[in-house]
Amino acid sequence: LFVLLESTVFPVNYLNISKDLALQRLLVEWDVGKSAHDAELAMSFEIQVRRTDETTTVWTEFHNVTLDKSGKPLHWVWDSDLPLECMSHSVRIRSKAEASKIWSQWSLWETVLGLDTSNNSGPQIFPNEKIVEEGSDITLCCIGRKDQIIKEFFLSPAVHVFNRTNSQVGLLTVKNVARQKVPHITVYCKESCNEEQCYDQAVFFVGKPPDTPNDFSCQTQDMRTVTCTWSQGGDTYLYGRHSPKYTLSEEFSQKTVPCTVSCSEQCSCSWDIGQQRTCNITVTVENPLGKKTATDVFDVTHRIYPAAPFQLWEECTDTEITLYWKHRNKGIELFCQTEVLHPDGKVELHNSSATHLPYASITLGGLQPYTEYTARVHCGAAKHFWRWSEWSEARPIRTKEATPSGKLDIWREITPVLGGRNVTLFWKQAPSFRANGRSISYEVTWEKVEGGSEPESISVSSVYNSTRISIDNHSYIISIMAKNNVNYSLPSVLIIPRATGTEELKEEQVNGTDDGIFISWEPRHIYDSYIIDWCNFPMLQPCDLQWKRFGPNTSSALINSAAFVPGVRYNFRIYGSVANRASLLEKKTGYLRELPPLHDPTVEVELTFNAVTLSWDSYLTNESQSGFIRGYHVYVSPIQEDCSLKGSKKHVLPDDSVLCKYTIENPEEKRYTVKHLLSNTKYKLVVKAYTGGGETPIVNFRYIDTPFNSNMLYLLVLLVIVPALVAAVCRWKMKWVKECCCPIIPSPNKSKVLSFKEFKIGSEKVLKISDCIPDVLAVDNKAEAQKL
Amino acid sequence: CRSNVQEQTRRQVALLNATAQDLFSLYLKCQGEPFSSETDKLCNPSGVFFPAFRVNRTSERKEVMVAMYKLFAFLNASLGNITRDQEELNPTAKELLDRLHNTTKTTRGLISNLTCLLCKNYNVFQVDVSYGESSKGKSAFKKKQQGCQVLRKYVQVIAQAARVL
């Protein structure tokens, strides 16, 4: 038999082809002789497909099959990349038993014809309207009428195509079809004529197959209605009747789930499962380009998603809240969690025990009195927890009032008046203080320490944080308590000692930093605390007194306040306190940051010809200034030129002019003399005060004229003018002078020689020659001589 | 009829006239190529039925009203087809769909006013209207083309109607 088989052939004796135009599919049916079926032979078939216009085979495939005795014909399908209308397709088959080496003869070609165009009214495009997957390849044809040639065949918008249009059938292949801005591609075909019937157009939709439904999950609230949800996935770009369609089916019952899918952000579908407890649900999404599924298999009791608790109500004490709520899910054991939001933002979660009951409660303790909390609840299945329900509505709840806790921080300012003192009391809530109630008032009580008088008290509304009382010079004990609708707080006490003379303490300057004003003091071991007080607005009344307390081991602090501004002097008093009695220890004063003085000194000027004395006695150096006045700078310069005075330093202005600068480092020194000035000269000068923050720029000068120097004048007169005058007179009266002073022949009357008595005759002096022995004798005949 | 129905009718026609060209241009843009570049070839109004509008300012008022009624009844049906087709072919073209809806609304208002005028002033209770071919069942391309042809003709006729009133 084996030898027989080796050479036996079983030719194809039946071959039939049909076509599925919608799927562009050839359906091939064939058979071999009965003997092959009876022998249940394993056979191979070679199948070839050919198209009319092509001489080559477009497809060859080997198909192996084992025949059975039923004798049913064999089937095979082939999907054409080209619409079957475009041209005729032919198929032939040959066979071979697997045990044999010999192929049978080929069957005859069996043909299915393309479109018969004899009665066509115009060219036709195939496929006419197709949905094409983005990125895929597509082949189109345009069949012209009989005896017509396809002249134009293209896509719009234009894409790169492979085109063959020189016959009655035009072919067009588009590779990697891309989606355009408009979700259609139009194909255009034209025969070689121009009338309207020579054209055909077709539209293609380019889209994508649907994505697999994401996050497909089913759950129930009441074990009767199941809801399945899933995410839609990406856009398929196919709309209307081509848009994705969803169906759900239940595999165990083999039925389609009777639910209506609705999609917004997510898709969902709900239906009644009756008594079924185990489900195998498949969601199928399908569009013309593909189909995807997702499945969820579950036990309904393991997928309970309870409804949110509702109708919350509460009962409160001052420190506890008991919260009640209702469940919609009856008969399902639930376990709940309560979230409590505290006013400070802290969130606490509290678990409560499981219950089948339609209501439940939880008691929340350790809360603060008269404080608002916000509570909400969610629940989950106690057995086989699946997920929490939605939160219930948030319910704000306020605990009841209680006695105020903690103590007030109190302080005082004492102002002596005639016959006693006015005491302004201040209070604030210490960090440990809690009002624990709605309406707070403050009870202020004072009485003499020694006793002997009834205590006095007043009640102050919570609107106020200070009050003023008047006391005499005895020592008093003052207590302040906060009161609410329930009770009083513990009293805060301070003692005002008996009035003594005021001791003047020296005020010490302190420095400001970026973070505040640094205060330090001498620690003293007898005190159990220190207090520093100051005014936030020292120039105003009331000045907004502030205070801070420090422990016994502290001896310094950085005081800062939002009210501190540069240029304002703040005064600090440091007290030591023991047994509620405070004693003033030290005084400090300082600026957060010194600024230059607001005003320059107003200067009085006293001039001499070579000096100017400047004075500014009225200039204040107190707290009205915006910094501690450290001293003064005097700037001088002649108007027309740079200054260079002996004893000064050079100071260059922004305009490069040079001033002489003198520094006075004592703020109480308010007088200065600038020397070595030139007389009769114009000078400009200015006096600037400076603080730790510097001084303001020089803007205005004072102008002076040094007077003319009179000493010089006198000197000038003496040394120059007088001699000149004398010389002039002498010249003018030279003769007289000469005669008077140094005559050529002196007048005997003036001679000492002739002063003897015996030589006078009357008034004339006579010289007896005998009385004198001349050395030389000469007779002068000149007129002068004659005169003599 | 309301007291100002004549004036309202005139304003409604003027509104349609003012918006017709923009509607047509937007329609072309939303159909993609080759509608914008081959408008003359593809959107030739002669290829589609459109009711005749052969009246002018000198025509009898009743004739004008009847012609208007036929025009807007046809337009209402055509816009219905076009809107249905575009909701399927171009569901994301929100502006086009809004304009089609607005034009349809105004057209329906016009039909209502014309019905009242014809009845009250001319005792006309029935007008024979031809609606042309439905685009249902046609290929996507034919749907686009038919809409384009109707709207192109609409632009021309509505201008005539506005001039007559």
PDB file of C-alpha atoms in Angstrom, chain B residues 1-160:
ATOM      1  CA  CYS B   1     -49.557  87.575  14.354  1.00  0.00           C
ATOM      2  CA  ARG B   2     -47.441  89.795  16.519  1.00  0.00           C
ATOM      3  CA  SER B   3     -47.627  93.475  15.715  1.00  0.00           C
ATOM      4  CA  ASN B   4     -44.032  93.683  14.448  1.00  0.00           C
ATOM      5  CA  VAL B   5     -44.021  90.453  12.431  1.00  0.00           C
ATOM      6  CA  GLN B   6     -43.242  92.209   9.152  1.00  0.00           C
ATOM      7  CA  GLU B   7     -40.243  93.969  10.618  1.00  0.00           C
ATOM      8  CA  GLN B   8     -39.082  90.819  12.392  1.00  0.00           C
ATOM      9  CA  THR B   9     -39.325  88.847   9.161  1.00  0.00           C
ATOM     10  CA  ARG B  10     -37.259  91.445   7.368  1.00  0.00           C
ATOM     11  CA  ARG B  11     -34.606  91.333  10.103  1.00  0.00           C
ATOM     12  CA  GLN B  12     -34.472  87.569  10.113  1.00  0.00           C
ATOM     13  CA  VAL B  13     -33.855  87.478   6.368  1.00  0.00           C
ATOM     14  CA  ALA B  14     -31.213  90.165   6.745  1.00  0.00           C
ATOM     15  CA  LEU B  15     -29.525  88.089   9.464  1.00  0.00           C
ATOM     16  CA  LEU B  16     -29.470  84.991   7.293  1.00  0.00           C
ATOM     17  CA  ASN B  17     -28.080  87.015   4.431  1.00  0.00           C
ATOM     18  CA  ALA B  18     -25.359  88.444   6.625  1.00  0.00           C
ATOM     19  CA  THR B  19     -24.239  84.996   7.864  1.00  0.00           C
ATOM     20  CA  ALA B  20     -24.718  82.881   4.737  1.00  0.00           C
ATOM     21  CA  GLN B  21     -21.295  83.374   3.162  1.00  0.00           C
ATOM     22  CA  ASP B  22     -19.449  82.648   6.403  1.00  0.00           C
ATOM     23  CA  LEU B  23     -21.460  79.481   6.857  1.00  0.00           C
ATOM     24  CA  PHE B  24     -20.617  78.338   3.361  1.00  0.00           C
ATOM     25  CA  SER B  25     -16.919  79.148   3.718  1.00  0.00           C
ATOM     26  CA  LEU B  26     -16.707  77.303   7.004  1.00  0.00           C
ATOM     27  CA  TYR B  27     -18.541  74.354   5.527  1.00  0.00           C
ATOM     28  CA  LEU B  28     -16.011  74.117   2.699  1.00  0.00           C
ATOM     29  CA  LYS B  29     -13.107  74.295   5.119  1.00  0.00           C
ATOM     30  CA  CYS B  30     -14.517  71.500   7.237  1.00  0.00           C
ATOM     31  CA  GLN B  31     -14.978  69.121   4.301  1.00  0.00           C
ATOM     32  CA  GLY B  32     -11.269  69.116   3.513  1.00  0.00           C
ATOM     33  CA  GLU B  33      -9.757  69.012   0.092  1.00  0.00           C
ATOM     34  CA  PRO B  34     -10.650  69.135  -2.710  1.00  0.00           C
ATOM     35  CA  PHE B  35     -13.756  71.106  -1.676  1.00  0.00           C
ATOM     36  CA  SER B  36     -11.906  74.354  -1.061  1.00  0.00           C
ATOM     37  CA  SER B  37      -9.789  74.184  -4.198  1.00  0.00           C
ATOM     38  CA  GLU B  38     -12.406  72.684  -6.528  1.00  0.00           C
ATOM     39  CA  THR B  39     -15.467  74.541  -5.281  1.00  0.00           C
ATOM     40  CA  ASP B  40     -16.706  75.483  -8.707  1.00  0.00           C
ATOM     41  CA  LYS B  41     -16.493  71.945  -9.955  1.00  0.00           C
ATOM     42  CA  LEU B  42     -17.765  70.101  -6.944  1.00  0.00           C
ATOM     43  CA  CYS B  43     -20.284  72.583  -5.574  1.00  0.00           C
ATOM     44  CA  ASN B  44     -22.047  73.556  -8.782  1.00  0.00           C
ATOM     45  CA  PRO B  45     -25.573  74.369  -7.618  1.00  0.00           C
ATOM     46  CA  SER B  46     -27.047  73.182 -10.862  1.00  0.00           C
ATOM     47  CA  GLY B  47     -26.429  69.654  -9.695  1.00  0.00           C
ATOM     48  CA  VAL B  48     -29.003  69.905  -6.941  1.00  0.00           C
ATOM     49  CA  PHE B  49     -32.642  70.877  -6.599  1.00  0.00           C
ATOM     50  CA  PHE B  50     -33.371  74.318  -5.129  1.00  0.00           C
ATOM     51  CA  PRO B  51     -36.796  76.017  -5.183  1.00  0.00           C
ATOM     52  CA  ALA B  52     -37.085  78.837  -7.705  1.00  0.00           C
ATOM     53  CA  PHE B  53     -37.165  82.337  -6.311  1.00  0.00           C
ATOM     54  CA  ARG B  54     -38.454  84.444  -9.169  1.00  0.00           C
ATOM     55  CA  VAL B  55     -39.872  87.462  -7.413  1.00  0.00           C
ATOM     56  CA  ASN B  56     -38.635  91.015  -7.085  1.00  0.00           C
ATOM     57  CA  ARG B  57     -39.658  94.243  -5.382  1.00  0.00           C
ATOM     58  CA  THR B  58     -42.378  94.902  -7.910  1.00  0.00           C
ATOM     59  CA  SER B  59     -43.966  91.480  -7.505  1.00  0.00           C
ATOM     60  CA  GLU B  60     -47.210  91.083  -5.662  1.00  0.00           C
ATOM     61  CA  ARG B  61     -46.721  90.827  -1.962  1.00  0.00           C
ATOM     62  CA  LYS B  62     -48.568  87.536  -1.731  1.00  0.00           C
ATOM     63  CA  GLU B  63     -46.343  86.005  -4.401  1.00  0.00           C
ATOM     64  CA  VAL B  64     -43.300  87.159  -2.493  1.00  0.00           C
ATOM     65  CA  MET B  65     -44.591  85.590   0.730  1.00  0.00           C
ATOM     66  CA  VAL B  66     -45.335  82.289  -0.976  1.00  0.00           C
ATOM     67  CA  ALA B  67     -41.915  82.185  -2.642  1.00  0.00           C
ATOM     68  CA  MET B  68     -40.281  82.939   0.700  1.00  0.00           C
ATOM     69  CA  TYR B  69     -42.236  80.195   2.410  1.00  0.00           C
ATOM     70  CA  LYS B  70     -41.193  77.624  -0.184  1.00  0.00           C
ATOM     71  CA  LEU B  71     -37.587  78.748   0.076  1.00  0.00           C
ATOM     72  CA  PHE B  72     -37.365  78.535   3.849  1.00  0.00           C
ATOM     73  CA  ALA B  73     -39.323  75.322   4.163  1.00  0.00           C
ATOM     74  CA  PHE B  74     -36.869  73.737   1.714  1.00  0.00           C
ATOM     75  CA  LEU B  75     -33.926  75.320   3.514  1.00  0.00           C
ATOM     76  CA  ASN B  76     -35.116  74.013   6.863  1.00  0.00           C
ATOM     77  CA  ALA B  77     -35.253  70.438   5.546  1.00  0.00           C
ATOM     78  CA  SER B  78     -31.883  70.769   3.785  1.00  0.00           C
ATOM     79  CA  LEU B  79     -30.212  72.176   6.835  1.00  0.00           C
ATOM     80  CA  GLY B  80     -31.586  69.239   8.770  1.00  0.00           C
ATOM     81  CA  ASN B  81     -29.920  66.836   6.324  1.00  0.00           C
ATOM     82  CA  ILE B  82     -26.672  68.784   6.277  1.00  0.00           C
ATOM     83  CA  THR B  83     -26.541  69.014  10.053  1.00  0.00           C
ATOM     84  CA  ARG B  84     -27.231  65.311  10.466  1.00  0.00           C
ATOM     85  CA  ASP B  85     -24.520  64.433   7.952  1.00  0.00           C
ATOM     86  CA  GLN B  86     -21.978  66.781   9.465  1.00  0.00           C
ATOM     87  CA  GLU B  87     -22.671  65.505  12.978  1.00  0.00           C
ATOM     88  CA  GLU B  88     -21.564  62.157  11.688  1.00  0.00           C
ATOM     89  CA  LEU B  89     -18.788  63.190   9.332  1.00  0.00           C
ATOM     90  CA  ASN B  90     -17.383  66.103  11.356  1.00  0.00           C
ATOM     91  CA  PRO B  91     -18.597  65.765  14.935  1.00  0.00           C
ATOM     92  CA  THR B  92     -15.640  67.755  16.251  1.00  0.00           C
ATOM     93  CA  ALA B  93     -16.339  70.769  13.986  1.00  0.00           C
ATOM     94  CA  LYS B  94     -18.115  72.636  16.777  1.00  0.00           C
ATOM     95  CA  GLU B  95     -18.224  76.017  15.088  1.00  0.00           C
ATOM     96  CA  LEU B  96     -19.761  74.622  11.907  1.00  0.00           C
ATOM     97  CA  LEU B  97     -22.386  72.701  13.834  1.00  0.00           C
ATOM     98  CA  ASP B  98     -23.212  75.775  15.927  1.00  0.00           C
ATOM     99  CA  ARG B  99     -23.668  77.888  12.815  1.00  0.00           C
ATOM    100  CA  LEU B 100     -25.869  75.259  11.214  1.00  0.00           C
ATOM    101  CA  HIS B 101     -28.005  75.102  14.352  1.00  0.00           C
ATOM    102  CA  ASN B 102     -28.328  78.871  14.526  1.00  0.00           C
ATOM    103  CA  THR B 103     -29.237  79.170  10.857  1.00  0.00           C
ATOM    104  CA  THR B 104     -31.836  76.443  11.320  1.00  0.00           C
ATOM    105  CA  LYS B 105     -33.302  78.252  14.317  1.00  0.00           C
ATOM    106  CA  THR B 106     -33.677  81.513  12.413  1.00  0.00           C
ATOM    107  CA  THR B 107     -35.174  79.665   9.446  1.00  0.00           C
ATOM    108  CA  ARG B 108     -37.764  78.039  11.681  1.00  0.00           C
ATOM    109  CA  GLY B 109     -38.645  81.409  13.120  1.00  0.00           C
ATOM    110  CA  LEU B 110     -39.101  82.711   9.617  1.00  0.00           C
ATOM    111  CA  ILE B 111     -41.357  79.822   8.676  1.00  0.00           C
ATOM    112  CA  SER B 112     -43.499  80.560  11.707  1.00  0.00           C
ATOM    113  CA  ASN B 113     -43.799  84.252  10.832  1.00  0.00           C
ATOM    114  CA  LEU B 114     -44.509  83.548   7.167  1.00  0.00           C
ATOM    115  CA  THR B 115     -47.155  80.994   8.080  1.00  0.00           C
ATOM    116  CA  CYS B 116     -48.892  83.596  10.179  1.00  0.00           C
ATOM    117  CA  LEU B 117     -48.623  86.328   7.548  1.00  0.00           C
ATOM    118  CA  LEU B 118     -49.892  84.101   4.744  1.00  0.00           C
ATOM    119  CA  CYS B 119     -52.800  82.963   6.851  1.00  0.00           C
ATOM    120  CA  LYS B 120     -53.789  86.317   8.260  1.00  0.00           C
ATOM    121  CA  ASN B 121     -53.158  88.648   5.354  1.00  0.00           C
ATOM    122  CA  TYR B 122     -53.716  86.405   2.328  1.00  0.00           C
ATOM    123  CA  ASN B 123     -55.860  83.536   3.594  1.00  0.00           C
ATOM    124  CA  VAL B 124     -53.278  81.070   2.350  1.00  0.00           C
ATOM    125  CA  PHE B 125     -53.362  77.948   4.513  1.00  0.00           C
ATOM    126  CA  GLN B 126     -51.315  75.554   2.432  1.00  0.00           C
ATOM    127  CA  VAL B 127     -48.272  75.880   0.223  1.00  0.00           C
ATOM    128  CA  ASP B 128     -46.830  73.047  -1.856  1.00  0.00           C
ATOM    129  CA  VAL B 129     -43.164  72.663  -1.063  1.00  0.00           C
ATOM    130  CA  SER B 130     -40.613  70.533  -2.870  1.00  0.00           C
ATOM    131  CA  TYR B 131     -37.785  69.270  -0.703  1.00  0.00           C
ATOM    132  CA  GLY B 132     -35.352  67.723  -3.100  1.00  0.00           C
ATOM    133  CA  GLU B 133     -33.417  64.525  -2.509  1.00  0.00           C
ATOM    134  CA  SER B 134     -32.478  63.347   0.957  1.00  0.00           C
ATOM    135  CA  SER B 135     -28.806  62.638   1.454  1.00  0.00           C
ATOM    136  CA  LYS B 136     -29.555  59.652   3.672  1.00  0.00           C
ATOM    137  CA  GLY B 137     -27.967  56.469   2.400  1.00  0.00           C
ATOM    138  CA  LYS B 138     -25.644  58.284   0.067  1.00  0.00           C
ATOM    139  CA  SER B 139     -21.893  57.943   0.196  1.00  0.00           C
ATOM    140  CA  ALA B 140     -19.918  60.233   2.435  1.00  0.00           C
ATOM    141  CA  PHE B 141     -18.620  62.107  -0.562  1.00  0.00           C
ATOM    142  CA  LYS B 142     -22.074  62.645  -1.969  1.00  0.00           C
ATOM    143  CA  LYS B 143     -23.306  63.897   1.387  1.00  0.00           C
ATOM    144  CA  LYS B 144     -20.542  66.454   1.529  1.00  0.00           C
ATOM    145  CA  GLN B 145     -21.109  67.454  -2.077  1.00  0.00           C
ATOM    146  CA  GLN B 146     -24.849  67.824  -1.764  1.00  0.00           C
ATOM    147  CA  GLY B 147     -24.455  70.023   1.316  1.00  0.00           C
ATOM    148  CA  CYS B 148     -21.942  72.152  -0.473  1.00  0.00           C
ATOM    149  CA  GLN B 149     -24.189  72.570  -3.521  1.00  0.00           C
ATOM    150  CA  VAL B 150     -27.222  73.517  -1.432  1.00  0.00           C
ATOM    151  CA  LEU B 151     -25.306  76.027   0.677  1.00  0.00           C
ATOM    152  CA  ARG B 152     -23.734  77.630  -2.345  1.00  0.00           C
ATOM    153  CA  LYS B 153     -27.131  78.169  -3.897  1.00  0.00           C
ATOM    154  CA  TYR B 154     -28.475  79.360  -0.551  1.00  0.00           C
ATOM    155  CA  VAL B 155     -25.877  82.148  -0.466  1.00  0.00           C
ATOM    156  CA  GLN B 156     -27.110  83.413  -3.831  1.00  0.00           C
ATOM    157  CA  VAL B 157     -30.836  83.123  -3.129  1.00  0.00           C
ATOM    158  CA  ILE B 158     -30.829  84.602   0.366  1.00  0.00           C
ATOM    159  CA  ALA B 159     -29.211  87.741  -1.048  1.00  0.00           C
ATOM    160  CA  GLN B 160     -32.066  88.035  -3.523  1.00  0.00           C
TER     161      GLN B 160
END
